[in-house]
Amino acid sequence: VPHRFERLLKALADEEWDAVCCTVKIFGTVSSGMARYVEWQNGLMEPKDLWANRFVEIPGLHQSGLYPRHVLRETLGGYRDLPSWPIDIDTWMRLAEARVRIGKVPGDMYGWRQHVLQSTRNHGRCGLEHLRRCKAHFLLKVLPPSVTDVEVWSTGHTLVGWAKALREGHEESHREPVRQLRLRLVEWRPRKKRRGGKGRRHGDVAEETTAVDNSVDPSNQSTAHAEQCSVIVERVDMEIG
C-alpha cells in the first residue's frame, strides 16, 4: 500500500511505542481458519492486547512491521534461526519478554497472499507441535516461582500435545529440578442430554502418574527417569454443557 512506511514512521514518532506493525489484508487461496486468524489478529491494536494474547497465537504479522535497529540488534541480539520453532513466533515472544512496546496501525496496509507452497503450510517448524513447544517454553519462563499448579483444558490429541510440550519444556529448563510442577489435564466434551434427567459429569477419575506424555507407555520409562521427573499429572474427564 502506498505511504505505508510513511504512516508507520509517523506512528512510531508520535506514539509511545518502541516498534509498530499494521493490520493486514489476506488474499489468494484463503481457508476459513486463516481468515478467522487474520480477523482476530487485526482486532489486537494496543501493546497490552498484543502481549496478553501472545500465547493464543502470534498477535501481529511480523513482516507488516517497522522495528528500529537497536530493538532488533541490541535488545534481542538479532533473529534466531532455530530448528525448534519458527523465527517469527520466537521473535514475538522475545520482544514481549524484553517488554518492547509494539502497537498496531489500522488500514490493512499489508497484503498477505495465501498459496499452497507458502512456508506456513509446508515448513516442518510451522507445525502445531513446534508452535506448542515454543509457547510452553516461554510460558514456563514467565510463571512466578510460587506457581506449581497448571490446569490445561482441551481434548484428545491437543490435550496430549500440550501436556507433552509443558513436560518437556519444564524438564529442559530445570535440568536439576528446583520445583515440582503439577499439571491438571481436564479433558472435556459437550454434555449429553439424557431423557428425564441431567447430563452426567465425570470428575477425578484419573490417577496421578509421573508421565505426562500419554502417547508413551509409562512402563517403557526407566526407573531412574521416573524418580527424577519433576512433573506430576492428574487426569480429569468432564462433560460440560
Short mmCIF file of C-alpha atoms in Angstrom, two decimals:
data_model
loop_
_atom_site.label_atom_id
_atom_site.label_comp_id
_atom_site.label_asym_id
_atom_site.label_seq_id
_atom_site.Cartn_x
_atom_site.Cartn_y
_atom_site.Cartn_z
CA VAL A 1 0.00 0.00 0.00
CA PRO A 2 1.44 3.43 -0.90
CA HIS A 3 2.68 5.52 2.01
CA ARG A 4 2.74 2.51 4.35
CA PHE A 5 6.23 3.24 5.63
CA GLU A 6 5.34 6.93 5.99
CA ARG A 7 2.39 6.06 8.21
CA LEU A 8 4.39 3.55 10.23
CA LEU A 9 7.21 6.07 10.77
CA LYS A 10 4.70 8.70 11.84
CA ALA A 11 3.09 6.31 14.32
CA LEU A 12 6.49 5.35 15.68
CA ALA A 13 7.37 9.04 16.18
CA ASP A 14 4.03 10.16 17.62
CA GLU A 15 3.18 7.27 19.90
CA GLU A 16 4.92 5.90 22.96
CA TRP A 17 5.79 2.77 21.05
CA ASP A 18 9.15 1.07 20.58
CA ALA A 19 8.08 -0.59 17.32
CA VAL A 20 4.99 -0.71 15.15
CA CYS A 21 3.12 -3.02 12.78
CA CYS A 22 -0.16 -2.75 10.90
CA THR A 23 -3.36 -4.63 10.22
CA VAL A 24 -3.28 -6.83 7.12
CA LYS A 25 -5.47 -7.91 4.23
CA ILE A 26 -5.42 -11.58 3.34
CA PHE A 27 -5.93 -12.77 -0.24
CA GLY A 28 -5.29 -15.72 -2.52
CA THR A 29 -6.17 -19.28 -1.52
CA VAL A 30 -7.69 -18.34 1.82
CA SER A 31 -9.03 -21.01 4.17
CA SER A 32 -11.79 -20.19 6.63
CA GLY A 33 -9.43 -20.85 9.52
CA MET A 34 -6.80 -18.45 8.20
CA ALA A 35 -9.46 -15.80 7.57
CA ARG A 36 -10.60 -16.06 11.20
CA TYR A 37 -7.00 -15.88 12.38
CA VAL A 38 -6.33 -12.64 10.48
CA GLU A 39 -9.63 -11.16 11.68
CA TRP A 40 -8.65 -11.98 15.26
CA GLN A 41 -5.13 -10.62 14.75
CA ASN A 42 -6.43 -7.36 13.24
CA GLY A 43 -8.50 -6.80 16.39
CA LEU A 44 -5.41 -6.54 18.59
CA MET A 45 -4.16 -2.95 18.41
CA GLU A 46 -2.57 -1.81 21.67
CA PRO A 47 0.70 -3.18 23.11
CA LYS A 48 -1.06 -4.62 26.16
CA ASP A 49 -3.51 -6.52 23.95
CA LEU A 50 -0.78 -7.91 21.71
CA TRP A 51 1.24 -9.23 24.63
CA ALA A 52 -1.77 -10.52 26.58
CA ASN A 53 -2.70 -12.73 23.59
CA ARG A 54 0.74 -13.94 22.52
CA PHE A 55 0.14 -17.42 23.96
CA VAL A 56 -3.05 -17.77 21.90
CA GLU A 57 -1.38 -17.11 18.54
CA ILE A 58 1.12 -14.69 17.01
CA PRO A 59 -0.58 -11.30 17.69
CA GLY A 60 0.75 -9.44 14.65
CA LEU A 61 2.18 -10.22 11.23
CA HIS A 62 5.90 -9.69 11.66
CA GLN A 63 6.55 -8.64 8.07
CA SER A 64 3.97 -5.86 8.33
CA GLY A 65 6.02 -4.02 10.93
CA LEU A 66 8.75 -1.46 11.37
CA TYR A 67 11.36 -2.18 14.04
CA PRO A 68 14.24 0.17 14.93
CA ARG A 69 17.67 -1.40 14.51
CA HIS A 70 18.52 -1.02 18.18
CA VAL A 71 15.43 -3.05 19.14
CA LEU A 72 16.39 -5.99 16.96
CA ARG A 73 20.16 -5.87 17.42
CA GLU A 74 20.75 -4.53 20.92
CA THR A 75 17.60 -5.59 22.73
CA LEU A 76 17.12 -9.00 21.08
CA GLY A 77 20.62 -9.72 19.82
CA GLY A 78 19.24 -10.35 16.32
CA TYR A 79 16.96 -13.00 14.89
CA ARG A 80 17.40 -16.64 15.92
CA ASP A 81 17.13 -19.35 13.29
CA LEU A 82 16.29 -22.33 15.49
CA PRO A 83 15.34 -25.86 14.49
CA SER A 84 12.78 -25.94 17.31
CA TRP A 85 10.17 -23.42 16.08
CA PRO A 86 9.62 -20.61 13.51
CA ILE A 87 11.59 -17.36 13.58
CA ASP A 88 8.53 -15.10 13.75
CA ILE A 89 6.95 -16.61 16.89
CA ASP A 90 10.37 -16.75 18.57
CA THR A 91 10.89 -13.05 17.79
CA TRP A 92 7.45 -12.05 19.09
CA MET A 93 7.95 -14.00 22.31
CA ARG A 94 11.36 -12.44 22.91
CA LEU A 95 10.05 -8.94 22.14
CA ALA A 96 7.39 -9.44 24.81
CA GLU A 97 9.97 -10.88 27.20
CA ALA A 98 12.07 -7.72 26.72
CA ARG A 99 8.97 -5.55 27.35
CA VAL A 100 9.18 -3.92 23.92
CA ARG A 101 6.02 -1.87 23.33
CA ILE A 102 4.58 -2.65 19.88
CA GLY A 103 1.41 -1.01 18.66
CA LYS A 104 -0.61 -1.62 15.52
CA VAL A 105 -1.78 0.89 12.90
CA PRO A 106 -5.19 0.28 11.23
CA GLY A 107 -5.83 0.39 7.50
CA ASP A 108 -4.85 -3.08 6.20
CA MET A 109 -1.67 -1.67 4.66
CA TYR A 110 -0.02 -5.04 4.06
CA GLY A 111 -1.33 -7.77 1.77
CA TRP A 112 -0.63 -11.35 2.86
CA ARG A 113 -1.00 -13.71 -0.07
CA GLN A 114 -2.02 -17.29 0.66
CA HIS A 115 -0.83 -20.10 -1.61
CA VAL A 116 -0.20 -23.82 -1.39
CA LEU A 117 3.61 -23.50 -1.35
CA GLN A 118 3.97 -20.96 1.46
CA SER A 119 6.16 -21.99 4.38
CA THR A 120 3.30 -21.51 6.85
CA ARG A 121 1.66 -24.59 5.34
CA ASN A 122 4.70 -26.66 4.43
CA HIS A 123 7.71 -25.96 6.64
CA GLY A 124 8.17 -28.52 9.40
CA ARG A 125 8.93 -25.87 12.02
CA CYS A 126 5.49 -24.32 11.47
CA GLY A 127 3.63 -27.43 12.62
CA LEU A 128 1.37 -27.35 15.68
CA GLU A 129 3.78 -29.42 17.75
CA HIS A 130 6.56 -26.87 17.23
CA LEU A 131 4.30 -23.91 17.97
CA ARG A 132 3.12 -25.56 21.20
CA ARG A 133 6.72 -26.22 22.18
CA CYS A 134 7.57 -22.54 21.73
CA LYS A 135 4.54 -21.32 23.68
CA ALA A 136 5.21 -23.77 26.51
CA HIS A 137 8.88 -22.74 26.67
CA PHE A 138 8.10 -19.04 27.08
CA LEU A 139 5.03 -19.59 29.27
CA LEU A 140 7.09 -21.56 31.77
CA LYS A 141 9.67 -18.76 31.82
CA VAL A 142 7.12 -16.17 32.96
CA LEU A 143 5.45 -18.33 35.62
CA PRO A 144 6.36 -17.00 39.09
CA PRO A 145 8.36 -19.44 41.22
CA SER A 146 5.39 -19.76 43.55
CA VAL A 147 3.23 -21.26 40.78
CA THR A 148 3.37 -25.03 40.97
CA ASP A 149 -0.06 -25.92 39.57
CA VAL A 150 -1.09 -25.54 35.92
CA GLU A 151 -4.52 -26.55 34.59
CA VAL A 152 -4.96 -27.33 30.89
CA TRP A 153 -8.43 -27.70 29.36
CA SER A 154 -8.63 -29.42 25.99
CA THR A 155 -9.43 -32.75 24.43
CA GLY A 156 -7.87 -35.62 22.54
CA HIS A 157 -4.54 -35.17 20.79
CA THR A 158 -4.46 -31.45 21.60
CA LEU A 159 -4.53 -32.14 25.34
CA VAL A 160 -1.81 -34.77 25.00
CA GLY A 161 0.24 -32.37 22.87
CA TRP A 162 0.10 -29.60 25.45
CA ALA A 163 0.97 -31.99 28.25
CA LYS A 164 3.99 -33.21 26.29
CA ALA A 165 5.15 -29.68 25.47
CA LEU A 166 4.82 -28.49 29.07
CA ARG A 167 6.60 -31.50 30.49
CA GLU A 168 9.49 -31.29 28.07
CA GLY A 169 9.76 -27.52 28.49
CA HIS A 170 9.82 -27.82 32.26
CA GLU A 171 12.42 -30.55 32.26
CA GLU A 172 14.63 -28.69 29.78
CA SER A 173 14.57 -25.52 31.89
CA HIS A 174 15.22 -27.43 35.13
CA ARG A 175 17.96 -29.95 34.47
CA GLU A 176 18.24 -30.25 38.25
CA PRO A 177 14.60 -29.69 39.25
CA VAL A 178 14.13 -26.80 41.66
CA ARG A 179 10.36 -27.14 41.88
CA GLN A 180 7.72 -29.69 41.08
CA LEU A 181 5.08 -28.78 38.51
CA ARG A 182 1.63 -30.30 38.86
CA LEU A 183 -0.37 -30.47 35.63
CA ARG A 184 -4.12 -30.91 35.89
CA LEU A 185 -5.28 -32.09 32.47
CA VAL A 186 -9.01 -31.59 32.01
CA GLU A 187 -10.41 -33.46 29.02
CA TRP A 188 -13.88 -32.15 28.31
CA ARG A 189 -16.71 -32.89 25.91
CA PRO A 190 -20.22 -31.45 25.43
CA ARG A 191 -22.64 -32.87 27.96
CA LYS A 192 -25.01 -35.44 26.52
CA LYS A 193 -28.67 -34.82 27.38
CA ARG A 194 -30.39 -37.82 28.87
CA ARG A 195 -34.15 -38.37 28.75
CA GLY A 196 -35.76 -37.43 32.02
CA GLY A 197 -32.56 -36.27 33.70
CA LYS A 198 -29.48 -34.15 33.64
CA GLY A 199 -26.22 -34.85 31.90
CA ARG A 200 -23.50 -36.75 33.68
CA ARG A 201 -20.31 -35.19 34.99
CA HIS A 202 -17.17 -37.23 35.32
CA GLY A 203 -14.58 -35.87 37.71
CA ASP A 204 -11.42 -37.04 39.44
CA VAL A 205 -11.41 -40.33 37.58
CA ALA A 206 -7.72 -40.20 36.73
CA GLU A 207 -4.76 -41.20 38.79
CA GLU A 208 -1.51 -39.32 39.27
CA THR A 209 1.44 -40.53 37.27
CA THR A 210 4.98 -39.40 36.63
CA ALA A 211 4.41 -39.45 32.88
CA VAL A 212 2.81 -36.54 31.07
CA ASP A 213 3.04 -37.77 27.51
CA ASN A 214 0.12 -40.17 27.43
CA SER A 215 1.10 -41.38 23.97
CA VAL A 216 4.07 -43.07 25.64
CA ASP A 217 3.70 -46.24 27.67
CA PRO A 218 4.94 -45.38 31.21
CA SER A 219 6.24 -48.91 31.56
CA ASN A 220 8.84 -48.14 28.91
CA GLN A 221 10.37 -45.38 31.04
CA SER A 222 13.34 -46.15 33.20
CA THR A 223 13.02 -46.15 36.99
CA ALA A 224 15.74 -43.51 37.21
CA HIS A 225 13.79 -41.21 34.90
CA ALA A 226 10.58 -41.65 36.88
CA GLU A 227 12.34 -40.81 40.13
CA GLN A 228 13.87 -37.65 38.66
CA CYS A 229 10.71 -36.48 36.88
CA SER A 230 9.66 -33.07 38.20
CA VAL A 231 6.13 -33.14 36.76
CA ILE A 232 3.09 -34.78 38.35
CA VAL A 233 -0.06 -35.22 36.28
CA GLU A 234 -3.71 -35.57 37.23
CA ARG A 235 -6.19 -36.53 34.52
CA VAL A 236 -9.82 -35.41 34.80
CA ASP A 237 -12.67 -36.23 32.44
CA MET A 238 -15.65 -33.86 32.36
CA GLU A 239 -18.85 -33.35 30.44
CA ILE A 240 -19.73 -29.68 30.06
CA GLY A 241 -22.99 -28.22 28.88
#
